[in-house]
XYZ file of C-alpha atoms in Angstrom:
321
model
C -73.390 -75.395 225.643
C -73.162 -75.025 229.405
C -75.177 -72.481 231.380
C -74.520 -71.604 235.011
C -77.270 -71.937 237.562
C -79.254 -68.736 237.963
C -79.834 -69.339 241.650
C -77.874 -66.699 243.503
C -78.907 -64.352 246.286
C -81.388 -61.670 245.320
C -82.729 -63.521 242.300
C -86.068 -65.191 241.724
C -87.154 -68.094 243.975
C -85.898 -71.531 243.087
C -87.810 -74.333 241.385
C -87.949 -77.685 243.197
C -87.602 -80.713 240.936
C -89.223 -83.681 242.671
C -88.325 -86.567 240.378
C -85.287 -85.950 238.173
C -86.137 -88.642 235.666
C -86.637 -88.185 231.933
C -89.816 -86.089 232.094
C -88.652 -84.106 235.108
C -85.418 -83.104 233.394
C -87.248 -82.150 230.192
C -89.732 -79.888 231.994
C -87.025 -78.401 234.215
C -84.931 -77.584 231.139
C -87.642 -75.187 229.997
C -87.490 -73.250 233.268
C -83.686 -73.372 233.292
C -83.629 -71.819 229.818
C -85.996 -69.166 231.110
C -83.430 -68.226 233.753
C -84.765 -70.066 236.788
C -82.607 -71.858 239.363
C -83.503 -75.514 239.973
C -82.902 -77.616 243.072
C -83.092 -81.405 242.632
C -84.856 -83.061 245.564
C -83.415 -86.331 246.841
C -82.879 -89.303 244.569
C -80.483 -92.234 244.625
C -77.440 -90.062 243.933
C -76.808 -86.296 243.984
C -77.328 -84.498 240.658
C -75.505 -81.191 240.235
C -75.896 -80.830 236.483
C -78.769 -81.405 234.054
C -77.858 -82.117 230.443
C -80.530 -82.254 227.736
C -80.028 -83.150 224.081
C -82.612 -82.105 221.504
C -82.451 -81.438 217.774
C -78.852 -82.689 217.862
C -77.751 -79.971 220.303
C -76.829 -80.570 223.933
C -77.357 -77.923 226.609
C -76.348 -78.231 230.245
C -77.087 -76.296 233.418
C -75.652 -76.331 236.906
C -78.329 -77.221 239.455
C -78.442 -77.569 243.218
C -79.149 -80.800 245.050
C -80.639 -81.350 248.482
C -81.612 -84.328 250.609
C -83.292 -82.096 253.179
C -86.910 -80.966 252.548
C -86.529 -78.165 255.093
C -84.192 -76.315 252.672
C -87.041 -75.539 250.244
C -88.285 -72.433 252.051
C -87.741 -70.050 249.128
C -89.244 -72.298 246.425
C -92.211 -70.831 244.537
C -92.609 -73.596 241.946
C -92.368 -77.381 242.252
C -92.280 -79.899 239.417
C -93.655 -83.267 240.539
C -92.346 -85.765 237.997
C -92.058 -88.981 239.961
C -94.189 -91.676 238.383
C -97.708 -91.948 239.736
C -96.987 -95.119 241.690
C -94.027 -93.395 243.376
C -95.985 -90.402 244.698
C -95.989 -91.706 248.255
C -92.174 -91.797 248.228
C -92.211 -88.043 247.551
C -94.524 -87.279 250.497
C -91.938 -85.345 252.546
C -91.012 -83.173 249.556
C -94.656 -82.458 248.765
C -95.350 -81.443 252.355
C -92.316 -79.160 252.239
C -93.761 -77.164 249.305
C -97.342 -77.142 250.606
C -97.374 -73.408 251.203
C -99.433 -70.461 249.941
C -98.330 -69.008 246.607
C -96.411 -72.149 245.595
C -97.332 -73.550 242.180
C -97.118 -77.353 242.078
C -96.887 -78.677 238.527
C -97.888 -82.359 238.456
C -96.272 -83.894 235.352
C -97.699 -87.398 235.740
C -99.785 -89.684 233.564
C -103.470 -90.309 234.115
C -106.516 -88.181 234.921
C -106.219 -88.031 238.720
C -103.181 -85.781 239.186
C -104.855 -83.393 241.637
C -106.408 -86.200 243.681
C -103.089 -88.056 243.823
C -101.101 -85.220 245.422
C -103.907 -83.683 247.526
C -103.320 -85.854 250.636
C -99.746 -84.571 250.882
C -100.418 -80.919 250.104
C -103.229 -80.521 252.630
C -106.413 -78.517 252.341
C -107.260 -74.979 253.542
C -108.963 -74.902 256.919
C -112.494 -73.646 257.543
C -112.879 -70.039 256.484
C -109.560 -70.046 254.634
C -109.234 -68.813 251.071
C -107.731 -70.776 248.152
C -104.601 -68.617 248.476
C -103.830 -70.462 251.725
C -103.002 -73.621 249.764
C -100.560 -74.310 246.944
C -101.826 -73.954 243.383
C -101.891 -77.428 241.810
C -101.441 -77.484 238.035
C -102.009 -80.881 236.376
C -100.141 -81.378 233.110
C -100.599 -83.574 230.066
C -97.118 -84.524 228.864
C -96.690 -85.243 225.159
C -92.889 -85.101 225.152
C -91.009 -88.239 224.195
C -88.001 -88.331 226.497
C -85.303 -90.935 227.063
C -83.200 -90.896 230.222
C -79.604 -91.573 229.191
C -77.975 -91.448 232.627
C -78.464 -89.631 235.929
C -78.852 -85.963 234.998
C -78.872 -86.659 231.237
C -81.834 -86.966 228.859
C -82.663 -86.925 225.157
C -85.844 -85.013 224.258
C -87.918 -85.578 221.136
C -90.703 -83.121 220.330
C -93.589 -85.086 218.806
C -96.771 -83.606 217.371
C -97.408 -79.894 217.809
C -97.487 -79.563 221.608
C -95.181 -80.628 224.465
C -97.288 -79.830 227.540
C -100.944 -78.986 228.083
C -102.393 -77.223 231.132
C -105.888 -76.176 232.179
C -106.722 -72.511 231.632
C -106.038 -70.254 234.630
C -104.188 -67.106 235.691
C -101.485 -68.844 237.722
C -101.107 -71.355 234.924
C -100.629 -68.592 232.358
C -97.504 -67.287 234.109
C -95.972 -70.756 234.307
C -96.903 -71.486 230.684
C -95.272 -68.242 229.577
C -92.038 -69.170 231.367
C -91.952 -72.635 229.820
C -92.730 -71.218 226.376
C -89.897 -68.737 226.801
C -87.738 -71.753 227.662
C -88.489 -73.454 224.349
C -91.336 -75.811 225.260
C -94.579 -75.775 223.280
C -97.396 -75.260 225.768
C -101.136 -75.331 225.112
C -103.813 -74.167 227.534
C -106.889 -76.383 227.302
C -110.355 -74.931 227.872
C -111.590 -78.507 228.407
C -108.622 -80.044 230.176
C -110.568 -83.090 231.396
C -111.441 -84.129 227.833
C -107.853 -83.607 226.693
C -106.544 -85.717 229.584
C -108.955 -88.543 228.785
C -107.942 -88.426 225.100
C -104.331 -88.936 226.168
C -105.478 -91.701 228.529
C -106.922 -93.658 225.586
C -103.453 -94.345 224.179
C -101.959 -94.953 227.619
C -104.488 -97.660 228.609
C -103.853 -99.535 225.383
C -100.235 -99.165 224.234
C -98.701 -99.381 227.709
C -100.478 -102.512 229.033
C -100.420 -104.402 225.727
C -96.689 -103.945 225.240
C -95.912 -104.660 228.892
C -97.967 -107.860 228.992
C -96.615 -109.221 225.709
C -93.051 -108.086 226.394
C -92.904 -106.650 222.877
C -92.299 -103.193 221.451
C -94.792 -101.126 219.463
C -94.734 -103.588 216.551
C -97.182 -105.733 218.524
C -99.762 -102.919 218.267
C -99.797 -103.351 214.485
C -101.154 -106.918 214.700
C -104.911 -107.110 213.893
C -105.903 -108.978 217.068
C -103.946 -106.601 219.299
C -105.358 -103.587 217.460
C -108.848 -104.972 218.081
C -108.059 -105.386 221.801
C -106.770 -101.801 221.955
C -109.968 -100.601 220.301
C -112.111 -102.424 222.868
C -110.167 -100.900 225.773
C -110.583 -97.433 224.285
C -114.281 -97.882 223.503
C -114.999 -98.818 227.118
C -113.052 -95.782 228.353
C -115.024 -93.450 226.076
C -118.310 -94.806 227.453
C -117.032 -94.296 231.005
C -115.877 -90.748 230.254
C -119.241 -89.852 228.724
C -121.090 -91.224 231.751
C -118.818 -89.094 233.954
C -119.705 -85.957 231.988
C -116.446 -85.783 230.007
C -116.819 -84.547 226.425
C -115.282 -87.543 224.668
C -116.608 -89.342 221.584
C -115.935 -92.626 219.851
C -114.308 -90.580 217.091
C -111.626 -89.757 219.680
C -111.034 -93.478 220.156
C -110.795 -94.024 216.404
C -108.273 -91.201 216.115
C -106.224 -92.637 218.997
C -106.304 -96.098 217.442
C -105.153 -94.700 214.111
C -102.344 -92.848 215.893
C -101.107 -96.104 217.451
C -100.713 -97.491 213.939
C -98.233 -94.718 213.120
C -95.831 -95.551 215.978
C -92.573 -97.073 214.649
C -92.403 -100.778 215.407
C -89.150 -100.472 217.328
C -90.530 -97.813 219.692
C -91.035 -98.760 223.314
C -93.445 -97.656 226.037
C -92.702 -96.565 229.580
C -94.576 -99.544 231.018
C -92.655 -102.043 228.901
C -89.363 -100.377 229.876
C -90.346 -100.539 233.537
C -91.303 -104.198 233.320
C -88.070 -105.168 231.581
C -86.145 -103.260 234.259
C -88.182 -104.940 237.032
C -89.568 -101.596 238.218
C -93.122 -101.087 239.577
C -95.660 -100.477 236.824
C -97.945 -97.462 236.430
C -101.134 -99.398 235.691
C -103.144 -98.088 238.652
C -102.946 -94.483 237.400
C -104.013 -95.564 233.909
C -106.233 -98.650 233.713
C -107.048 -98.327 237.410
C -108.456 -94.844 236.834
C -110.815 -96.159 234.148
C -112.016 -99.021 236.374
C -112.531 -96.720 239.389
C -114.467 -94.167 237.375
C -116.529 -96.941 235.770
C -117.545 -98.226 239.209
C -118.508 -94.713 240.284
C -120.724 -94.050 237.244
C -122.127 -97.586 236.949
C -120.566 -98.656 233.633
C -119.274 -102.170 232.935
C -115.691 -102.350 231.596
C -114.826 -106.065 231.299
C -111.798 -105.594 229.035
C -110.225 -102.974 231.299
C -111.017 -105.040 234.398
C -109.268 -108.035 232.835
C -106.302 -105.864 231.879
C -106.058 -104.513 235.439
C -106.213 -108.037 236.877
C -103.450 -109.270 234.561
C -101.193 -106.295 235.237
C -101.652 -106.515 239.007
C -100.859 -110.252 238.892
C -97.454 -109.771 237.251
C -94.594 -110.958 239.492
C -93.211 -108.066 241.527
C -89.574 -107.208 240.804
C -89.373 -109.631 237.897
C -89.226 -108.803 234.213
C -90.305 -111.167 231.427
C -87.734 -113.460 229.864
C -86.051 -111.861 226.868
C -86.140 -113.745 223.599
């Protein structure tokens, strides 16, 4: 099923998609279904069509493409879906949308989404009101998405929610649009706790698969499960010291969830390592280590994990067996 772009004169402002990878396409598809026009910002090759397959059905939409940040003057929403370690490469696009009344949805892993984009979006000057700066909306992404080719993705809806946002008026409007577009959105009263709960699985499954070069089956081995539990337990202690409402029951639940992942499933960090792409460890394990230093908590397992990940050869994947 092909849908034309809804971006013609006199219609609602466009949505800027900064990072047209798997997650970016999945989130954009919700706004496209809701009738919004999307402009893809930069990238290695122009994308003029987004095609998403879910539940066995493929839908496609015409989209615009631009390599010029100055063309984003009428944008009122931006989806930032580059990986955390690629945020600096999107600096020009972020500066281009750093205007009042623009909602910037940060669909990245970790617990530092706002802090990561803040240097590029600027801050209101003295005496200015919050309306003088863009509204930054951090997101927790639960979608399982596979990029098939440029402009093409397969979306799997896992669990009972696709995206989670913090509660807020500006967020409500965006959440309503995405819900209308078929995505399951939850507004979290305690967004920080929800983000740290998601972080528990990310600091264990991602590094352990990337370092071993093995898929999720490695997480089912007793010694690896024990290592994952230690990483999570340290993170819970850090979160509690930082005033985040997390408990060791959250770590147990996350550990049990890892055991349910099919053995042939992969992780984004393993995929990136095999493809010799930069890894996202600083936004995940790095966030735990930084917060631990700030609150005075020792995290030896996470420090070791960070050291091992940062020592991996750059631009080189492990040998395949």
